[in-house]
Coordinates of C-alpha atoms in Angstrom, one line a residue:
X170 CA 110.4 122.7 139.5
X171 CA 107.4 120.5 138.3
X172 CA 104.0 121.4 139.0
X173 CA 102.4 118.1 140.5
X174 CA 99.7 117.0 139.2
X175 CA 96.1 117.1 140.8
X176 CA 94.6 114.0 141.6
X177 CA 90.7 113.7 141.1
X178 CA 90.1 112.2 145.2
X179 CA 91.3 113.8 148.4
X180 CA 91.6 116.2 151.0
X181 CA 92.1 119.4 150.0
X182 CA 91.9 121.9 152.7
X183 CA 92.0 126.0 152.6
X184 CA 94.8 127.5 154.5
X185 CA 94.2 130.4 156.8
X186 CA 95.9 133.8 156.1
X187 CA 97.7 134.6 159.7
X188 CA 97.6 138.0 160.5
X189 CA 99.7 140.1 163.6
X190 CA 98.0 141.7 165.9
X191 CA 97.8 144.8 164.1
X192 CA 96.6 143.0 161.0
X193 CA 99.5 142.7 159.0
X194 CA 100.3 139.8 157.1
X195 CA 102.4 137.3 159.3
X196 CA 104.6 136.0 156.4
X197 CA 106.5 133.4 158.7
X198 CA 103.2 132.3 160.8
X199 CA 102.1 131.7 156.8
X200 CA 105.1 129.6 156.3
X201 CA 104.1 127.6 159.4
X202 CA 100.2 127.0 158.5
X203 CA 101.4 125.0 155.2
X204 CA 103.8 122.8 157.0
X205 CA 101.5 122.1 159.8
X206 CA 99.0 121.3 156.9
X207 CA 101.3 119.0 154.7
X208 CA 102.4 117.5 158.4
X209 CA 98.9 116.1 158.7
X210 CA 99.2 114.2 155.0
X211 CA 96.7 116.5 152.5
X212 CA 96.5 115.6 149.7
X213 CA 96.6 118.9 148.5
X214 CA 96.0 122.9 149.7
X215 CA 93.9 125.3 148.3
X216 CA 94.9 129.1 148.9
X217 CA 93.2 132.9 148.6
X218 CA 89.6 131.3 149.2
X219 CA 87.0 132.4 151.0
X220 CA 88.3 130.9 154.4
X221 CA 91.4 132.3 153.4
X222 CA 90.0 135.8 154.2
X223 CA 90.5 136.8 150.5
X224 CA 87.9 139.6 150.0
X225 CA 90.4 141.6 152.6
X226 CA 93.7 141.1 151.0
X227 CA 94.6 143.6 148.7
X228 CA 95.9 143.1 145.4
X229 CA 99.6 143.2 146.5
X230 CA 98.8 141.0 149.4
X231 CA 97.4 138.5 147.0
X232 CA 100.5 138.2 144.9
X233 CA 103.0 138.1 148.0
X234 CA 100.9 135.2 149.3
X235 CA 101.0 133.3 146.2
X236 CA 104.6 133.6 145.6
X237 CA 105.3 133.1 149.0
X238 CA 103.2 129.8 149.4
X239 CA 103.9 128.3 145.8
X240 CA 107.5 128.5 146.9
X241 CA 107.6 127.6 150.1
X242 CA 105.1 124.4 149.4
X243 CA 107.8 123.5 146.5
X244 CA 106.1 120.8 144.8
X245 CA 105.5 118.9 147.8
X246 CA 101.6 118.6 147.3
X247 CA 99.5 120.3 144.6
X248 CA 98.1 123.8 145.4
X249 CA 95.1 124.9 143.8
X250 CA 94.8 128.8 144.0
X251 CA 91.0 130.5 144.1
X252 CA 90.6 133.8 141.4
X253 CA 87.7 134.7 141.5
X254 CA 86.5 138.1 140.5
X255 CA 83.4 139.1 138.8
X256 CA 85.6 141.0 136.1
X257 CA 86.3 138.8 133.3
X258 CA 89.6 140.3 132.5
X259 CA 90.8 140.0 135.9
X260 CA 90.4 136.6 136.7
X261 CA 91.9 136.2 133.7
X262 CA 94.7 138.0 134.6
X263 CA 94.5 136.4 138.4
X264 CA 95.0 133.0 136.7
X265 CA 97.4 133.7 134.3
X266 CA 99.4 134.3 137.5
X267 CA 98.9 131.6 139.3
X268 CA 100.1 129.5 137.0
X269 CA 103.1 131.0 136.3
X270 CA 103.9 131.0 140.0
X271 CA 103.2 126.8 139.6
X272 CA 99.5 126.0 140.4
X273 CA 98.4 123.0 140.3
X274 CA 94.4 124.3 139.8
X275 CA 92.4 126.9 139.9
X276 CA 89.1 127.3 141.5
X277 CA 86.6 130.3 140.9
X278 CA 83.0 130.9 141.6
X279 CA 80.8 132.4 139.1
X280 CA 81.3 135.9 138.5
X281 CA 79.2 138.1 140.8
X282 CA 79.2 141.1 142.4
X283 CA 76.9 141.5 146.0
X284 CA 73.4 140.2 145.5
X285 CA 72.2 142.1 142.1
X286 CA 75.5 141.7 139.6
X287 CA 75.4 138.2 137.9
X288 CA 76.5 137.3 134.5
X289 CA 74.2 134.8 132.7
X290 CA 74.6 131.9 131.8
X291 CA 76.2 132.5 128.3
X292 CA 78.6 134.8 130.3
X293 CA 79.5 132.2 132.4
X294 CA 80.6 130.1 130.3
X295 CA 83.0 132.8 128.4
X296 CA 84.0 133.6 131.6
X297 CA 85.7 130.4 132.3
X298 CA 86.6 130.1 129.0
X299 CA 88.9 133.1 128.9
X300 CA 90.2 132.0 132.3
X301 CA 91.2 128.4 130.9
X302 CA 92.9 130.2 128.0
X303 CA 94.9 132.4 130.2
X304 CA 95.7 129.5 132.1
X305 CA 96.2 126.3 130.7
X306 CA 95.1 124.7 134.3
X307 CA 92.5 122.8 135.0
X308 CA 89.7 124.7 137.2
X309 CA 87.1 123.6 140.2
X310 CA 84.3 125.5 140.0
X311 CA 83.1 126.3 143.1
X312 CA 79.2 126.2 143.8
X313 CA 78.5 128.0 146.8
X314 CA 75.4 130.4 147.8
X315 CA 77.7 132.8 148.7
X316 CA 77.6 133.5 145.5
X317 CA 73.9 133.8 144.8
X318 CA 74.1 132.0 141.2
X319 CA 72.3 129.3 140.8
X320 CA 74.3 126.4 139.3
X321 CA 71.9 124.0 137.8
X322 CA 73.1 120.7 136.7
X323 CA 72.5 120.4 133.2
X324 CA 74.3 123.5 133.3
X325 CA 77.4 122.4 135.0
X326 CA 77.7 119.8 133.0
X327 CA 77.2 121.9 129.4
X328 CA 79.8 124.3 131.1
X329 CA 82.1 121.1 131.2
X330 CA 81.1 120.2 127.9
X331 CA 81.9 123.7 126.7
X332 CA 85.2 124.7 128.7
X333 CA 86.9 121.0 128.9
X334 CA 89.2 122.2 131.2
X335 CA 86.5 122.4 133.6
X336 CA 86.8 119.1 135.8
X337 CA 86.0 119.5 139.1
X338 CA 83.3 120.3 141.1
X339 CA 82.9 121.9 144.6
X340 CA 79.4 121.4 145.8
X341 CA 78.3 123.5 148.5
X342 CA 74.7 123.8 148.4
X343 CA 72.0 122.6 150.3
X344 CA 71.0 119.3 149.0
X345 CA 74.8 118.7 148.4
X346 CA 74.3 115.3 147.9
X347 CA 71.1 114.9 145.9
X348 CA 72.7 117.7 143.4
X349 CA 76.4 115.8 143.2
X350 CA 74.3 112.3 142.5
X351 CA 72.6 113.9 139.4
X352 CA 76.0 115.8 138.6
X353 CA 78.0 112.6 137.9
X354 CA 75.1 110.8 136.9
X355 CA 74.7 113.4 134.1
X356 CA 78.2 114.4 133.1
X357 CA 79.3 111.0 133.4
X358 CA 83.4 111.2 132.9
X359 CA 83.4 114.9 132.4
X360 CA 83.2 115.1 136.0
X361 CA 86.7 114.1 137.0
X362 CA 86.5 115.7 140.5
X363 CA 83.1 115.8 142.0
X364 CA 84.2 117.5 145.2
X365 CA 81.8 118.6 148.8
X366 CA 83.0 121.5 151.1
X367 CA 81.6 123.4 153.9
X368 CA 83.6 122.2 156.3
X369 CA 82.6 118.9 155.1
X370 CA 79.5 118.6 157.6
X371 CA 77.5 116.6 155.2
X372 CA 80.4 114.7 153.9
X373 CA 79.4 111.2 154.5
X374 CA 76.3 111.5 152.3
X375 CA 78.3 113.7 150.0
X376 CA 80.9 110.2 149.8
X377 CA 77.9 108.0 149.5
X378 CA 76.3 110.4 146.6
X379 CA 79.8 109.9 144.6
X380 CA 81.7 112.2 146.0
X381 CA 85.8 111.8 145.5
X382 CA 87.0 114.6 147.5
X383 CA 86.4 117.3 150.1
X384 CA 87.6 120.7 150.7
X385 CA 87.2 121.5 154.5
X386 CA 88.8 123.7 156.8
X387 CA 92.6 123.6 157.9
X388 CA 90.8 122.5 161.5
X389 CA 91.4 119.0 161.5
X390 CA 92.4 117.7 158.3
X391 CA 93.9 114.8 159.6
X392 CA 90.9 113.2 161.2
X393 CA 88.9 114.1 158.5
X394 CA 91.4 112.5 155.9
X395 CA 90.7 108.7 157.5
X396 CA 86.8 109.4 156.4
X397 CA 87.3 109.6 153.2
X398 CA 90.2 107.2 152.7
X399 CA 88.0 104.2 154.2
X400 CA 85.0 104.9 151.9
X401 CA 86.4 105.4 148.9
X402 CA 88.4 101.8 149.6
X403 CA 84.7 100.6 149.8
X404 CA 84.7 100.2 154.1
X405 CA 82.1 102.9 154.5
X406 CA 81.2 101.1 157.7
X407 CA 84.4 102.1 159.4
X408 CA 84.1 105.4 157.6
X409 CA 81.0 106.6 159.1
X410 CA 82.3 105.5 162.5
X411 CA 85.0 107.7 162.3
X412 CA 82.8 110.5 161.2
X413 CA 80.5 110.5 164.3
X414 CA 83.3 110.6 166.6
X415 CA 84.4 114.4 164.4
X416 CA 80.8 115.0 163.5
X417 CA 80.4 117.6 167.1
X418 CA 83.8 119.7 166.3
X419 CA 82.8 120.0 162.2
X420 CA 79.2 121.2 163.3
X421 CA 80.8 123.6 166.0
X422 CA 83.1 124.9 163.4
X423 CA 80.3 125.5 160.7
X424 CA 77.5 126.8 162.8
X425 CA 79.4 129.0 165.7
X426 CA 82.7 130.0 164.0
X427 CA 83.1 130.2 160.7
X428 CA 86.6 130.6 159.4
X429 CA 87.7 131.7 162.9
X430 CA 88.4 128.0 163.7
X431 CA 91.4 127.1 162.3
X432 CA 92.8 130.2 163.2
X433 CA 92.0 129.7 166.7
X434 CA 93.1 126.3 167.0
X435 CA 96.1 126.9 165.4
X436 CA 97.2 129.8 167.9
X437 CA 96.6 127.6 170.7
X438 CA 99.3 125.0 169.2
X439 CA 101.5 127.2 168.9
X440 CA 101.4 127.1 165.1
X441 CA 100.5 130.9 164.5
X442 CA 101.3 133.9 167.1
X443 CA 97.5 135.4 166.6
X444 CA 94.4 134.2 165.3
X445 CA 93.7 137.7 164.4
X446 CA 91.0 138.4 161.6
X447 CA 90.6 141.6 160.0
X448 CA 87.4 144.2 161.1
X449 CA 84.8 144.3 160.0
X450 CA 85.2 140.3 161.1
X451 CA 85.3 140.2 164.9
X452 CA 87.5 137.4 167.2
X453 CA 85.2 134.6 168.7
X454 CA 83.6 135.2 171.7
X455 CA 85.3 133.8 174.7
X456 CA 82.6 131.1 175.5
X457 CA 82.6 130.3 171.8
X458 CA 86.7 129.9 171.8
X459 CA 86.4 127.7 174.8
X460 CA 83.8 125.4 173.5
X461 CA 85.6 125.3 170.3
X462 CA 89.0 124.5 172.1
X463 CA 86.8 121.7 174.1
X464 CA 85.7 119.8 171.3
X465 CA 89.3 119.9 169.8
X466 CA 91.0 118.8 172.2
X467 CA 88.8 115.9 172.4
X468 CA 88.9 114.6 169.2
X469 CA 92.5 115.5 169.5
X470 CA 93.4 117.2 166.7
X471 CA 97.1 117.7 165.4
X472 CA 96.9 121.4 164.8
X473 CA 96.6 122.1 169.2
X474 CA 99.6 120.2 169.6
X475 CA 102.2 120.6 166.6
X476 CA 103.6 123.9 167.5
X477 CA 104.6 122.6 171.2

């Protein structure tokens, strides 16, 4: 089966992991979460990220939710798979895996390990060298604080320079925008995919700093989707109207839940059994649910309505 290729522009969403009430993987619920996704016309899905619950899957989870989603996605959009891990060798390893299991991309943050282990910057760049070389896949680099590395641009763009396989960009700091404007205004055509995230709550200044894509939640891709289809066909106008009127439910979603969202909005359609999360995460509050599931329901998202 061909791998499909990944485009530099999109939606890109992360796909929640569904667990069972007891917390084990829900394998069919899994199955479920990528149709409703590919229903709702990504242009891609990213898997094992943060919002993915990754740091609680063990090692055998993580391979029978690759297999599992590579092959039950079939080629029908790219996937882009996260494997990150501050060990060298086993991102490496993580990758090499991944692509053999037919990933489109890969995405990684810098290797760190709580707030003290960081590599430099010359260890960086070997990182992601060794991961390209076990890969042969083109990889995002994803920018986030979670990390605690600071990504500067002039060295993002000599990590480009020095890894070409390195060509896309998540931006998830604060000043998004301001640090994506000097990002492809410095890199120039090395940076093929300057992307946002976070939910994509700063997403139409992200679009109007350059910004091709955005990697959001499995909330409400398909509203979200419109946004950036109208600006980058140059009708930002129409764009930004379409953003206010999701701007309340993306805020909700980043400030009060977290990766709960999806999870909980997906239940309620009926597209997962449980919106289950794994201790030491806890389930919304019930106030919090119900203000989440009001905003939904008003901007009418496809994920409350696609298992029914």
């Amino acid at each position: 089966m061909p791998v499909p290729a990944m485009p530099n522009s999109g939606i890109y969403p992360i796909a929640p992991t569904p667990f069972t009430e007891a917390g084990a993987l829900d394998l069919d619920g899994q199955k479920r979460v990528l149709d409703c996704m590919i229903d709702q016309g990504v242009d891609g899905i990213c898997i094992l990220a943060n919002y993915s619950e990754q740091f609680l899957l063990s090692d055998a989870e993580r391979d029978t939710l690759l297999d599992l989603c590579l092959s039950h996605v079939a080629g029908r959009v790219p996937v882009i798979v996260t494997t990150s891990h501050f060990s060298t060798r086993l991102a490496a390893e993580r990758s090499q895996r991944a692509a053999a299991a037919g990933a489109s991309m890969l995405m990684l943050m810098p290797p760190y390990h709580g707030t003290a282990l960081k590599a430099d910057e010359a260890g960086i760049v070997e990182h992601f060298a060794a991961v390209a070389e076990a890969s042969g896949l083109p990889i995002m680099v994803q920018d986030a604080p979670l990390s605690g590395v600071t990504l500067s641009v002039p060295f993002l763009v000599r990590l480009g320079a020095a890894v070409p396989q390195v060509t896309h960009f998540k931006v998830e700091t604060a000043g998004a925008a301001a640090k994506l404007r000097s990002l492809i205004a410095a890199g120039g055509a090395a940076i093929q995919g300057p992307f946002d995230g976070e939910e994509s709550i700063t997403l139409m200044a992200d679009l109007d700093a350059g910004a091709t894509g955005t990697m959001c939640s499995a909330l409400l891709p398909d509203l979200i989707k419109p946004v950036v289809t109208e600006h980058l066909a140059g009708r930002r106008a129409e764009a930004a109207r379409l953003y206010a009127g999701i701007l309340p439910l993306i805020n909700y979603e980043n400030r009060q839940c977290g990766l709960r969202a999806c999870k909980t909005a997906m239940m309620e359609g009926g597209v997962i059994r449980s919106d289950a999360v794994r201790h030491p995460l806890e389930p919304l509050h019930p106030a919090t649910r119900a203000g989440l599931l009001e905003l939904a329901r008003e901007a009418d998202v496809l994920a409350l309505k696609w298992g029914k």
